[in-house]
mmCIF file of C-alpha atoms and ligand atoms in Angstrom:
data_model
loop_
_atom_site.group_PDB
_atom_site.id
_atom_site.type_symbol
_atom_site.label_atom_id
_atom_site.label_comp_id
_atom_site.label_asym_id
_atom_site.label_seq_id
_atom_site.Cartn_x
_atom_site.Cartn_y
_atom_site.Cartn_z
ATOM 1 C CA MET H 1 -114.411 -15.682 -2.624
ATOM 2 C CA VAL H 2 -113.226 -11.943 -4.477
ATOM 3 C CA ASN H 3 -114.926 -9.654 -2.696
ATOM 4 C CA LYS H 4 -112.527 -6.055 -3.517
ATOM 5 C CA GLY H 5 -110.710 -4.479 -6.079
ATOM 6 C CA PHE H 6 -107.385 -5.838 -6.963
ATOM 7 C CA ASN H 7 -104.062 -4.569 -8.803
ATOM 8 C CA TYR H 8 -101.214 -7.128 -10.762
ATOM 9 C CA PHE H 9 -97.778 -6.026 -12.234
ATOM 10 C CA MET H 10 -95.123 -7.808 -12.596
ATOM 11 C CA PRO H 11 -93.557 -7.281 -15.711
ATOM 12 C CA THR H 12 -90.164 -9.311 -15.137
ATOM 13 C CA LYS H 13 -89.052 -11.927 -18.038
ATOM 14 C CA LEU H 14 -88.831 -15.110 -15.635
ATOM 15 C CA VAL H 15 -87.093 -18.709 -17.177
ATOM 16 C CA PHE H 16 -86.180 -21.013 -14.992
ATOM 17 C CA GLY H 17 -84.833 -24.091 -15.608
ATOM 18 C CA ASP H 18 -81.620 -26.155 -15.051
ATOM 19 C CA GLY H 19 -79.165 -24.684 -17.663
ATOM 20 C CA VAL H 20 -81.232 -21.794 -18.231
ATOM 21 C CA ILE H 21 -78.330 -19.271 -17.687
ATOM 22 C CA TYR H 22 -76.083 -21.357 -20.900
ATOM 23 C CA GLY H 23 -78.712 -18.839 -22.513
ATOM 24 C CA LEU H 24 -77.668 -15.875 -21.958
ATOM 25 C CA ASP H 25 -75.949 -14.494 -25.238
ATOM 26 C CA GLU H 26 -79.275 -14.567 -26.026
ATOM 27 C CA LEU H 27 -80.965 -11.980 -23.396
ATOM 28 C CA VAL H 28 -78.714 -9.618 -23.381
ATOM 29 C CA HIS H 29 -78.840 -6.841 -25.466
ATOM 30 C CA GLY H 30 -75.302 -5.121 -24.353
ATOM 31 C CA LYS H 31 -71.016 -4.502 -25.037
ATOM 32 C CA SER H 32 -70.182 -3.694 -21.314
ATOM 33 C CA LEU H 33 -70.833 -6.233 -18.722
ATOM 34 C CA LEU H 34 -70.491 -6.220 -14.855
ATOM 35 C CA ILE H 35 -71.138 -9.479 -12.370
ATOM 36 C CA ILE H 36 -71.263 -8.096 -8.486
ATOM 37 C CA SER H 37 -71.909 -11.117 -6.851
ATOM 38 C CA GLY H 38 -70.162 -12.473 -2.843
ATOM 39 C CA PRO H 39 -67.043 -13.989 -2.872
ATOM 40 C CA PHE H 40 -67.934 -17.381 -2.825
ATOM 41 C CA LEU H 41 -69.660 -17.606 -6.525
ATOM 42 C CA TYR H 42 -66.408 -15.430 -7.631
ATOM 43 C CA ASN H 43 -64.129 -17.915 -5.845
ATOM 44 C CA ASN H 44 -65.982 -21.676 -7.682
ATOM 45 C CA GLY H 45 -65.694 -19.758 -11.172
ATOM 46 C CA THR H 46 -69.821 -19.449 -11.215
ATOM 47 C CA ALA H 47 -69.731 -15.929 -11.819
ATOM 48 C CA GLN H 48 -66.750 -16.699 -14.364
ATOM 49 C CA LYS H 49 -68.753 -19.351 -15.708
ATOM 50 C CA VAL H 50 -72.058 -16.936 -16.219
ATOM 51 C CA ALA H 51 -69.678 -14.629 -18.431
ATOM 52 C CA GLU H 52 -68.921 -16.685 -21.117
ATOM 53 C CA ALA H 53 -72.726 -17.865 -21.097
ATOM 54 C CA THR H 54 -73.212 -13.966 -22.311
ATOM 55 C CA LYS H 55 -70.076 -13.734 -25.146
ATOM 56 C CA ILE H 56 -70.664 -10.418 -23.797
ATOM 57 C CA GLY H 57 -66.428 -9.142 -24.289
ATOM 58 C CA SER H 58 -65.653 -6.098 -21.712
ATOM 59 C CA VAL H 59 -66.665 -7.795 -17.985
ATOM 60 C CA ALA H 60 -66.284 -6.354 -15.239
ATOM 61 C CA PHE H 61 -67.238 -7.807 -11.763
ATOM 62 C CA PHE H 62 -67.871 -7.205 -8.120
ATOM 63 C CA HIS H 63 -66.660 -9.712 -5.254
ATOM 64 C CA GLU H 64 -67.462 -8.241 -2.587
ATOM 65 C CA ILE H 65 -71.191 -8.694 -1.872
ATOM 66 C CA GLU H 66 -71.745 -8.699 2.148
ATOM 67 C CA PRO H 67 -74.997 -11.095 3.713
ATOM 68 C CA ASN H 68 -77.441 -7.502 4.205
ATOM 69 C CA PRO H 69 -75.266 -5.450 1.752
ATOM 70 C CA SER H 70 -74.174 -1.466 3.149
ATOM 71 C CA CYS H 71 -74.974 1.340 1.092
ATOM 72 C CA GLN H 72 -71.229 1.729 1.197
ATOM 73 C CA THR H 73 -70.673 -1.663 -1.327
ATOM 74 C CA VAL H 74 -72.960 -0.198 -3.636
ATOM 75 C CA ASP H 75 -71.269 2.984 -3.675
ATOM 76 C CA GLN H 76 -68.544 0.587 -4.485
ATOM 77 C CA ALA H 77 -69.983 -0.677 -6.907
ATOM 78 C CA VAL H 78 -71.498 2.234 -8.281
ATOM 79 C CA MET H 79 -67.088 3.100 -9.176
ATOM 80 C CA ILE H 80 -66.773 0.139 -10.966
ATOM 81 C CA ALA H 81 -69.898 0.036 -12.750
ATOM 82 C CA ARG H 82 -68.888 3.657 -13.954
ATOM 83 C CA GLU H 83 -65.937 2.997 -15.202
ATOM 84 C CA ASN H 84 -66.349 0.110 -17.558
ATOM 85 C CA LYS H 85 -69.307 2.154 -19.165
ATOM 86 C CA VAL H 86 -71.374 -0.792 -18.201
ATOM 87 C CA ASP H 87 -74.447 -1.766 -20.379
ATOM 88 C CA VAL H 88 -75.516 -4.885 -18.538
ATOM 89 C CA VAL H 89 -75.670 -5.250 -14.822
ATOM 90 C CA ILE H 90 -75.819 -9.236 -13.264
ATOM 91 C CA GLY H 91 -76.367 -9.893 -9.567
ATOM 92 C CA LEU H 92 -75.236 -13.299 -9.349
ATOM 93 C CA GLY H 93 -75.904 -14.907 -5.061
ATOM 94 C CA GLY H 94 -77.897 -14.127 -2.479
ATOM 95 C CA GLY H 95 -81.147 -11.581 -1.774
ATOM 96 C CA SER H 96 -77.601 -9.230 -1.303
ATOM 97 C CA ALA H 97 -75.953 -9.496 -4.047
ATOM 98 C CA MET H 98 -78.849 -8.767 -6.811
ATOM 99 C CA ASP H 99 -80.395 -5.710 -4.607
ATOM 100 C CA VAL H 100 -76.579 -3.912 -5.148
ATOM 101 C CA SER H 101 -77.738 -4.668 -8.831
ATOM 102 C CA LYS H 102 -80.937 -3.461 -8.322
ATOM 103 C CA MET H 103 -79.224 0.004 -7.142
ATOM 104 C CA VAL H 104 -76.688 -0.295 -9.335
ATOM 105 C CA SER H 105 -78.335 -0.420 -12.174
ATOM 106 C CA CYS H 106 -79.795 2.743 -11.635
ATOM 107 C CA LEU H 107 -77.324 4.529 -10.149
ATOM 108 C CA ILE H 108 -75.179 4.083 -13.143
ATOM 109 C CA ASP H 109 -77.999 5.909 -16.045
ATOM 110 C CA ASN H 110 -77.848 8.824 -12.037
ATOM 111 C CA GLU H 111 -75.891 10.559 -10.763
ATOM 112 C CA GLY H 112 -73.678 10.315 -7.288
ATOM 113 C CA SER H 113 -74.555 8.120 -4.381
ATOM 114 C CA ILE H 114 -77.596 5.689 -2.501
ATOM 115 C CA PHE H 115 -76.822 8.132 0.279
ATOM 116 C CA ASP H 116 -78.589 10.745 -3.041
ATOM 117 C CA TYR H 117 -81.823 8.784 -2.774
ATOM 118 C CA TYR H 118 -81.786 6.240 -0.416
ATOM 119 C CA SER H 119 -82.455 6.759 3.901
ATOM 120 C CA THR H 120 -82.405 10.669 4.361
ATOM 121 C CA GLY H 121 -81.713 11.318 0.369
ATOM 122 C CA ASN H 122 -84.422 12.922 -1.353
ATOM 123 C CA ARG H 123 -83.384 12.728 -4.998
ATOM 124 C CA THR H 124 -85.240 10.226 -7.513
ATOM 125 C CA LEU H 125 -83.830 7.798 -9.344
ATOM 126 C CA LEU H 126 -85.205 8.682 -13.146
ATOM 127 C CA PRO H 127 -85.134 6.282 -15.875
ATOM 128 C CA ARG H 128 -82.874 2.992 -15.533
ATOM 129 C CA LYS H 129 -80.814 2.139 -19.037
ATOM 130 C CA THR H 130 -79.257 -0.409 -18.325
ATOM 131 C CA GLN H 131 -80.008 -4.478 -18.547
ATOM 132 C CA LEU H 132 -80.749 -5.555 -15.888
ATOM 133 C CA ILE H 133 -80.890 -9.942 -14.339
ATOM 134 C CA CYS H 134 -80.527 -11.019 -11.891
ATOM 135 C CA ILE H 135 -80.112 -14.517 -10.993
ATOM 136 C CA PRO H 136 -80.498 -16.192 -7.829
ATOM 137 C CA THR H 137 -78.608 -19.123 -5.911
ATOM 138 C CA THR H 138 -80.277 -19.510 -3.021
ATOM 139 C CA SER H 139 -83.722 -19.950 -2.140
ATOM 140 C CA GLY H 140 -85.225 -17.075 -0.805
ATOM 141 C CA THR H 141 -85.844 -13.813 -1.313
ATOM 142 C CA GLY H 142 -87.234 -14.216 -4.795
ATOM 143 C CA SER H 143 -85.087 -10.736 -4.937
ATOM 144 C CA GLU H 144 -85.212 -11.579 -8.870
ATOM 145 C CA VAL H 145 -88.703 -10.903 -9.197
ATOM 146 C CA THR H 146 -89.382 -7.907 -6.583
ATOM 147 C CA ASN H 147 -89.107 -3.919 -6.865
ATOM 148 C CA ILE H 148 -87.493 -3.674 -4.076
ATOM 149 C CA GLY H 149 -83.419 -4.167 -2.341
ATOM 150 C CA VAL H 150 -82.588 -3.893 1.107
ATOM 151 C CA TYR H 151 -79.388 -2.150 2.555
ATOM 152 C CA THR H 152 -77.753 -1.344 5.360
ATOM 153 C CA ASN H 153 -76.220 2.229 6.644
ATOM 154 C CA ASN H 154 -72.997 1.162 8.436
ATOM 155 C CA GLU H 155 -73.346 4.080 10.091
ATOM 156 C CA THR H 156 -77.077 4.602 11.468
ATOM 157 C CA HIS H 157 -76.549 0.724 11.937
ATOM 158 C CA ILE H 158 -80.556 0.955 9.731
ATOM 159 C CA LYS H 159 -81.383 -1.547 7.608
ATOM 160 C CA MET H 160 -84.563 -0.928 5.238
ATOM 161 C CA PRO H 161 -86.217 -1.589 2.388
ATOM 162 C CA PHE H 162 -86.235 0.814 -0.835
ATOM 163 C CA ALA H 163 -88.544 -0.166 -3.285
ATOM 164 C CA SER H 164 -88.406 1.468 -6.946
ATOM 165 C CA GLU H 165 -90.116 1.270 -10.431
ATOM 166 C CA PHE H 166 -86.905 1.100 -11.819
ATOM 167 C CA PHE H 167 -85.945 -1.965 -9.625
ATOM 168 C CA TRP H 168 -87.538 -4.797 -11.030
ATOM 169 C CA PRO H 169 -85.198 -6.702 -12.803
ATOM 170 C CA ASP H 170 -85.629 -7.182 -16.973
ATOM 171 C CA ILE H 171 -84.532 -10.817 -16.580
ATOM 172 C CA ALA H 172 -85.300 -13.751 -13.634
ATOM 173 C CA LEU H 173 -82.768 -16.098 -14.850
ATOM 174 C CA ILE H 174 -83.544 -19.094 -12.183
ATOM 175 C CA ASP H 175 -81.243 -22.115 -12.240
ATOM 176 C CA PRO H 176 -81.356 -24.585 -9.494
ATOM 177 C CA HIS H 177 -78.016 -25.566 -10.033
ATOM 178 C CA LEU H 178 -76.344 -23.351 -8.903
ATOM 179 C CA THR H 179 -78.236 -23.519 -5.858
ATOM 180 C CA TYR H 180 -76.941 -27.158 -5.192
ATOM 181 C CA THR H 181 -73.639 -25.855 -3.247
ATOM 182 C CA LEU H 182 -76.255 -23.901 -0.711
ATOM 183 C CA PRO H 183 -74.620 -25.870 2.873
ATOM 184 C CA PRO H 184 -77.346 -26.509 4.522
ATOM 185 C CA HIS H 185 -78.086 -24.606 7.595
ATOM 186 C CA ILE H 186 -78.188 -21.921 4.288
ATOM 187 C CA THR H 187 -81.374 -24.011 3.105
ATOM 188 C CA ALA H 188 -82.926 -23.946 5.481
ATOM 189 C CA SER H 189 -82.797 -20.327 6.867
ATOM 190 C CA THR H 190 -83.526 -18.542 3.028
ATOM 191 C CA GLY H 191 -86.357 -22.090 2.576
ATOM 192 C CA MET H 192 -88.055 -20.076 5.399
ATOM 193 C CA ASP H 193 -87.396 -17.311 4.229
ATOM 194 C CA ALA H 194 -89.742 -17.858 0.889
ATOM 195 C CA PHE H 195 -92.190 -19.263 4.161
ATOM 196 C CA CYS H 196 -92.650 -16.663 5.543
ATOM 197 C CA HIS H 197 -92.992 -14.193 1.707
ATOM 198 C CA ALA H 198 -95.847 -16.971 0.653
ATOM 199 C CA ILE H 199 -97.361 -16.660 4.643
ATOM 200 C CA GLU H 200 -97.117 -12.872 4.959
ATOM 201 C CA ALA H 201 -98.331 -12.596 1.693
ATOM 202 C CA TYR H 202 -101.688 -14.230 2.290
ATOM 203 C CA TRP H 203 -102.604 -12.956 5.985
ATOM 204 C CA SER H 204 -101.756 -9.473 4.451
ATOM 205 C CA VAL H 205 -103.893 -6.441 4.642
ATOM 206 C CA ASN H 206 -102.901 -5.983 0.720
ATOM 207 C CA SER H 207 -103.978 -9.606 0.222
ATOM 208 C CA ASN H 208 -105.856 -10.219 -3.627
ATOM 209 C CA PRO H 209 -106.832 -13.599 -5.708
ATOM 210 C CA ILE H 210 -104.085 -13.917 -7.061
ATOM 211 C CA SER H 211 -100.664 -13.499 -4.506
ATOM 212 C CA ASP H 212 -103.099 -16.389 -2.251
ATOM 213 C CA ALA H 213 -103.751 -19.263 -4.730
ATOM 214 C CA LEU H 214 -99.401 -18.238 -5.105
ATOM 215 C CA SER H 215 -98.427 -17.917 -1.505
ATOM 216 C CA ILE H 216 -100.747 -21.806 -0.943
ATOM 217 C CA GLU H 217 -98.374 -23.421 -4.127
ATOM 218 C CA VAL H 218 -95.358 -22.047 -2.550
ATOM 219 C CA ILE H 219 -96.342 -23.328 1.415
ATOM 220 C CA LYS H 220 -96.673 -26.646 0.367
ATOM 221 C CA ASN H 221 -94.599 -27.490 -1.805
ATOM 222 C CA ILE H 222 -92.023 -25.895 0.928
ATOM 223 C CA PHE H 223 -93.637 -28.435 3.723
ATOM 224 C CA GLU H 224 -92.695 -30.805 1.123
ATOM 225 C CA ASN H 225 -89.245 -30.128 -0.059
ATOM 226 C CA ILE H 226 -86.993 -28.372 2.175
ATOM 227 C CA GLU H 227 -86.029 -30.954 4.406
ATOM 228 C CA MET H 228 -84.833 -33.474 1.380
ATOM 229 C CA ALA H 229 -82.733 -29.611 -0.208
ATOM 230 C CA VAL H 230 -81.377 -28.980 3.694
ATOM 231 C CA LYS H 231 -80.561 -33.496 3.402
ATOM 232 C CA GLU H 232 -79.470 -34.329 0.351
ATOM 233 C CA PRO H 233 -78.049 -30.990 -0.927
ATOM 234 C CA ASN H 234 -78.126 -32.561 -4.270
ATOM 235 C CA ASN H 235 -81.436 -34.146 -4.662
ATOM 236 C CA VAL H 236 -82.013 -32.447 -8.402
ATOM 237 C CA GLU H 237 -86.532 -32.345 -7.244
ATOM 238 C CA ALA H 238 -86.147 -30.627 -3.587
ATOM 239 C CA ARG H 239 -83.319 -28.613 -4.675
ATOM 240 C CA SER H 240 -85.614 -27.618 -8.575
ATOM 241 C CA LYS H 241 -89.063 -27.878 -6.537
ATOM 242 C CA MET H 242 -87.228 -24.786 -3.797
ATOM 243 C CA SER H 243 -86.181 -22.720 -6.137
ATOM 244 C CA TYR H 244 -89.545 -21.987 -7.914
ATOM 245 C CA ALA H 245 -90.404 -21.783 -4.530
ATOM 246 C CA SER H 246 -89.031 -19.129 -3.242
ATOM 247 C CA VAL H 247 -89.595 -17.318 -7.198
ATOM 248 C CA ILE H 248 -92.703 -17.740 -6.669
ATOM 249 C CA ALA H 249 -93.922 -16.376 -3.514
ATOM 250 C CA GLY H 250 -91.437 -13.518 -4.817
ATOM 251 C CA ILE H 251 -93.704 -12.672 -7.047
ATOM 252 C CA SER H 252 -96.797 -12.517 -3.818
ATOM 253 C CA PHE H 253 -95.147 -10.915 -1.768
ATOM 254 C CA SER H 254 -94.177 -8.201 -4.592
ATOM 255 C CA GLN H 255 -97.325 -7.635 -5.043
ATOM 256 C CA THR H 256 -98.813 -7.420 -0.952
ATOM 257 C CA LYS H 257 -94.983 -6.680 0.550
ATOM 258 C CA THR H 258 -95.108 -8.603 3.843
ATOM 259 C CA THR H 259 -95.298 -7.983 7.505
ATOM 260 C CA GLY H 260 -94.495 -8.552 10.709
ATOM 261 C CA ILE H 261 -92.307 -11.047 10.398
ATOM 262 C CA HIS H 262 -89.973 -9.042 8.310
ATOM 263 C CA ALA H 263 -90.280 -4.893 10.124
ATOM 264 C CA VAL H 264 -88.707 -7.185 12.710
ATOM 265 C CA SER H 265 -85.985 -9.174 11.255
ATOM 266 C CA PHE H 266 -83.923 -6.324 11.039
ATOM 267 C CA PRO H 267 -83.475 -5.413 14.242
ATOM 268 C CA LEU H 268 -82.482 -9.224 14.523
ATOM 269 C CA THR H 269 -80.106 -8.509 11.583
ATOM 270 C CA VAL H 270 -78.876 -5.430 12.250
ATOM 271 C CA ASP H 271 -78.528 -5.605 16.112
ATOM 272 C CA PHE H 272 -77.603 -9.190 16.509
ATOM 273 C CA GLY H 273 -76.744 -11.127 13.687
ATOM 274 C CA ALA H 274 -79.129 -12.918 12.589
ATOM 275 C CA SER H 275 -79.121 -14.147 9.114
ATOM 276 C CA HIS H 276 -82.169 -12.567 7.114
ATOM 277 C CA GLY H 277 -84.048 -16.060 6.988
ATOM 278 C CA LEU H 278 -83.088 -16.990 10.757
ATOM 279 C CA ALA H 279 -84.085 -13.807 11.969
ATOM 280 C CA CYS H 280 -87.578 -13.945 10.223
ATOM 281 C CA SER H 281 -88.497 -17.546 10.598
ATOM 282 C CA ILE H 282 -87.164 -17.666 14.689
ATOM 283 C CA THR H 283 -90.492 -15.351 14.808
ATOM 284 C CA LEU H 284 -93.014 -16.915 12.352
ATOM 285 C CA PRO H 285 -94.513 -19.380 14.915
ATOM 286 C CA ALA H 286 -95.469 -16.954 17.321
ATOM 287 C CA PHE H 287 -97.233 -14.511 14.108
ATOM 288 C CA ILE H 288 -98.844 -17.734 13.073
ATOM 289 C CA ARG H 289 -99.937 -17.853 16.479
ATOM 290 C CA PHE H 290 -100.797 -13.607 16.472
ATOM 291 C CA ALA H 291 -102.006 -12.799 12.777
ATOM 292 C CA TYR H 292 -104.865 -16.133 12.998
ATOM 293 C CA ALA H 293 -106.834 -13.990 15.681
ATOM 294 C CA GLY H 294 -107.486 -11.117 12.555
ATOM 295 C CA ARG H 295 -107.379 -13.802 9.826
ATOM 296 C CA LYS H 296 -109.471 -16.489 11.150
ATOM 297 C CA ALA H 297 -111.616 -17.830 8.135
ATOM 298 C CA LYS H 298 -108.743 -17.231 5.468
ATOM 299 C CA MET H 299 -106.637 -19.088 7.395
ATOM 300 C CA ASP H 300 -109.216 -21.839 7.718
ATOM 301 C CA TYR H 301 -109.333 -22.579 4.942
ATOM 302 C CA LEU H 302 -105.628 -22.282 4.026
ATOM 303 C CA PHE H 303 -105.124 -25.472 6.810
ATOM 304 C CA SER H 304 -107.722 -26.879 5.033
ATOM 305 C CA VAL H 305 -106.038 -27.270 2.017
ATOM 306 C CA LEU H 306 -102.788 -28.479 3.164
ATOM 307 C CA GLY H 307 -104.388 -31.294 5.159
ATOM 308 C CA PHE H 308 -104.294 -29.338 8.364
ATOM 309 C CA ASP H 309 -107.461 -29.692 11.012
ATOM 310 C CA SER H 310 -106.316 -26.201 13.269
ATOM 311 C CA MET H 311 -103.740 -23.587 13.816
ATOM 312 C CA ASP H 312 -102.212 -25.452 16.628
ATOM 313 C CA ALA H 313 -101.620 -28.071 14.248
ATOM 314 C CA PHE H 314 -100.308 -25.730 11.115
ATOM 315 C CA ALA H 315 -97.943 -23.467 13.904
ATOM 316 C CA ASN H 316 -97.114 -27.052 15.401
ATOM 317 C CA ARG H 317 -95.607 -28.633 12.101
ATOM 318 C CA VAL H 318 -93.646 -25.570 11.090
ATOM 319 C CA GLU H 319 -92.156 -25.834 14.654
ATOM 320 C CA THR H 320 -90.783 -29.491 13.610
ATOM 321 C CA LEU H 321 -90.000 -28.276 10.572
ATOM 322 C CA MET H 322 -87.901 -25.710 12.355
ATOM 323 C CA VAL H 323 -86.419 -28.252 14.592
ATOM 324 C CA ASP H 324 -86.110 -30.854 12.136
ATOM 325 C CA ILE H 325 -84.187 -28.732 9.685
ATOM 326 C CA ASN H 326 -81.998 -27.406 12.725
ATOM 327 C CA LEU H 327 -83.554 -23.583 12.956
ATOM 328 C CA PRO H 328 -84.106 -22.268 16.677
ATOM 329 C CA THR H 329 -87.189 -20.893 17.201
ATOM 330 C CA ARG H 330 -86.588 -19.373 20.774
ATOM 331 C CA LEU H 331 -85.180 -15.648 20.861
ATOM 332 C CA SER H 332 -82.548 -17.254 22.720
ATOM 333 C CA ALA H 333 -81.179 -18.097 20.664
ATOM 334 C CA LEU H 334 -80.096 -15.278 19.529
ATOM 335 C CA ASN H 335 -78.323 -13.587 22.733
ATOM 336 C CA VAL H 336 -81.839 -11.612 22.967
ATOM 337 C CA LYS H 337 -82.591 -10.629 26.868
ATOM 338 C CA GLU H 338 -85.824 -9.457 28.047
ATOM 339 C CA SER H 339 -84.119 -6.282 28.931
ATOM 340 C CA ASP H 340 -84.043 -5.932 24.319
ATOM 341 C CA LEU H 341 -86.915 -6.528 24.054
ATOM 342 C CA ASP H 342 -87.579 -2.136 24.177
ATOM 343 C CA HIS H 343 -85.036 -1.414 21.950
ATOM 344 C CA ILE H 344 -86.474 -4.307 19.284
ATOM 345 C CA VAL H 345 -90.050 -3.387 19.654
ATOM 346 C CA GLU H 346 -89.214 -0.035 19.002
ATOM 347 C CA VAL H 347 -87.251 -0.455 15.707
ATOM 348 C CA SER H 348 -89.699 -2.426 13.973
ATOM 349 C CA MET H 349 -92.458 -0.266 15.042
ATOM 350 C CA LYS H 350 -90.954 2.413 13.075
ATOM 351 C CA ALA H 351 -91.283 -0.094 9.885
ATOM 352 C CA PRO H 352 -94.527 0.464 7.528
ATOM 353 C CA LEU H 353 -94.270 -3.491 7.124
ATOM 354 C CA ILE H 354 -95.462 -4.063 10.840
ATOM 355 C CA HIS H 355 -99.122 -2.114 9.512
ATOM 356 C CA PHE H 356 -99.669 -4.849 7.357
ATOM 357 C CA THR H 357 -100.435 -7.873 10.195
ATOM 358 C CA PRO H 358 -104.026 -8.736 9.994
ATOM 359 C CA GLY H 359 -104.971 -7.443 13.922
ATOM 360 C CA THR H 360 -103.698 -5.547 16.344
ATOM 361 C CA MET H 361 -100.252 -4.617 16.090
ATOM 362 C CA ASN H 362 -98.706 -2.153 18.539
ATOM 363 C CA GLU H 363 -96.634 -1.944 20.956
ATOM 364 C CA GLU H 364 -97.507 -3.699 24.124
ATOM 365 C CA VAL H 365 -98.564 -6.865 21.909
ATOM 366 C CA LEU H 366 -95.460 -6.620 19.873
ATOM 367 C CA TYR H 367 -94.071 -7.296 22.588
ATOM 368 C CA SER H 368 -95.980 -9.732 24.163
ATOM 369 C CA LEU H 369 -94.851 -12.126 21.518
ATOM 370 C CA LEU H 370 -91.820 -11.616 21.703
ATOM 371 C CA LYS H 371 -90.914 -11.985 25.216
ATOM 372 C CA SER H 372 -93.143 -15.264 24.867
ATOM 373 C CA ILE H 373 -90.670 -16.829 22.178
ATOM 374 C CA LEU H 374 -87.719 -15.792 24.574
HETATM 375 P P1 NAD L 401 -77.456 -14.194 1.091
HETATM 376 O O1 NAD L 401 -77.638 -13.231 -0.292
HETATM 377 O O2 NAD L 401 -77.012 -12.426 2.373
HETATM 378 O O3 NAD L 401 -76.135 -15.261 0.882
HETATM 379 C C1 NAD L 401 -76.180 -16.235 2.465
HETATM 380 C C2 NAD L 401 -75.023 -16.016 1.915
HETATM 381 O O4 NAD L 401 -75.460 -17.684 1.173
HETATM 382 C C3 NAD L 401 -74.070 -15.826 1.865
HETATM 383 O O5 NAD L 401 -72.529 -15.291 1.799
HETATM 384 C C4 NAD L 401 -73.109 -15.823 0.151
HETATM 385 O O6 NAD L 401 -72.159 -15.790 -0.670
HETATM 386 C C5 NAD L 401 -73.635 -17.411 0.551
HETATM 387 N N1 NAD L 401 -73.760 -18.386 -0.950
HETATM 388 C C6 NAD L 401 -74.856 -17.563 -1.657
HETATM 389 N N2 NAD L 401 -75.322 -18.657 -2.468
HETATM 390 C C7 NAD L 401 -74.498 -20.026 -2.433
HETATM 391 C C8 NAD L 401 -74.969 -20.587 -2.745
HETATM 392 N N3 NAD L 401 -75.008 -20.977 -4.072
HETATM 393 N N4 NAD L 401 -74.081 -21.310 -2.952
HETATM 394 C C9 NAD L 401 -73.477 -21.289 -1.472
HETATM 395 N N5 NAD L 401 -73.493 -20.246 -0.844
HETATM 396 C C10 NAD L 401 -73.445 -19.574 -1.631
HETATM 397 O O7 NAD L 401 -78.578 -14.042 1.325
HETATM 398 P P2 NAD L 401 -79.576 -14.134 1.309
HETATM 399 O O8 NAD L 401 -80.518 -14.753 2.575
HETATM 400 O O9 NAD L 401 -80.020 -15.005 -0.033
HETATM 401 O O10 NAD L 401 -80.770 -12.707 0.512
HETATM 402 C C11 NAD L 401 -80.893 -12.217 2.402
HETATM 403 C C12 NAD L 401 -80.747 -10.272 1.307
HETATM 404 O O11 NAD L 401 -81.419 -10.159 0.833
HETATM 405 C C13 NAD L 401 -81.194 -9.620 3.284
HETATM 406 O O12 NAD L 401 -80.079 -8.000 2.808
HETATM 407 C C14 NAD L 401 -82.864 -9.346 2.495
HETATM 408 O O13 NAD L 401 -82.856 -8.489 3.407
HETATM 409 C C15 NAD L 401 -82.744 -9.589 1.041
HETATM 410 N N6 NAD L 401 -83.930 -9.478 0.448
HETATM 411 C C16 NAD L 401 -84.660 -9.236 -0.544
HETATM 412 C C17 NAD L 401 -85.891 -8.949 -0.874
HETATM 413 C C18 NAD L 401 -86.193 -8.203 -1.590
HETATM 414 O O14 NAD L 401 -86.926 -8.594 -2.700
HETATM 415 N N7 NAD L 401 -85.652 -7.770 -2.530
HETATM 416 C C19 NAD L 401 -86.555 -9.996 -0.210
HETATM 417 C C20 NAD L 401 -85.932 -10.703 1.488
HETATM 418 C C21 NAD L 401 -84.914 -10.440 1.547
#
């Protein structure tokens, strides 16, 4: 029911379908292109295939993106972009490459380093003039349709999101074929990241009727397709539905932001080496049980639409699914010990996202939630 006002803003043009990368020449506007990716997509020729499809004559590649990209990596890519007087940036990869492409495309038209704007930097980004195209190759983050970039400061060991109105990509090009090379463990963890986006958007204190409808669609599709995508990497239908679920989840949480699951994921990634998807999904069942208390009627509606007769039935199904796709549900799988919990709680409680979780969330509550899944 719509009982309060809400906003909806998503300015990115979305192009979805098998083979859509081959239509890039009709979408790019520029003479000098930089493709930002990780080494895998460069070494297997995908980055070059994308470059050819643009039909742009001058192309530079930066293919050193690491998972959970550092500010230092962003600055290296900015140097290449400025040297080549780039006017189109393509972020090709998972959230890591796409997030770097967002900051790089802005810094071409701004002076200085990422550190001048992010973290303790206090300069304000001026409008981006460079065209920004994001092409996801994982089905997880939805970064191609958000105005967020997440970066890790290697000096302070702090990972945190940065939002800018200039980070909305001009174009999100989603070609499910690009995800076929994902190994099962990355398909599983990134797919459950998209599940977290959807359910966090749904229970968020910032949720709205559009994000609610999108989130329900995402959760249904992930329940129906993730196991198949993990077990049959070339399954056209499952891969396509997971790409679809991921981008729709991105649109949903781009309106609401995420909540406690993502707040806790930051220290789990930085201090315990978990991939982003794993760091999120590992606390998902516990957060479902916690968030239910603060959102009973709304969550009951979700469960009934999806065919579950109780919160326990839903949470148990999520846990079984995670076991079936080989994802851990206990923090001990990341070598987290009880003596680590104070630190995880302290870092998580500093992330503003934690306060979008429904119900009463404080240090004691978060500590006991995490202790219950040690
Ligand atoms: P990722 O981008 O770090 O990629 C994970 C691994 O998968 C890498 O080793 C990469 O090379 C490999 N890979 C990517 N595509 C592949 C393919 N098609 N085949 C084979 N290997 C492939 O992982 P991710 O989960 O997509 O992104 C995580 C990052 O995104 C984190 O830093 C997270 O915080 C951030 N994130 C951003 C947003 C946003 O809105 N901007 C949202 C959620 C997460």
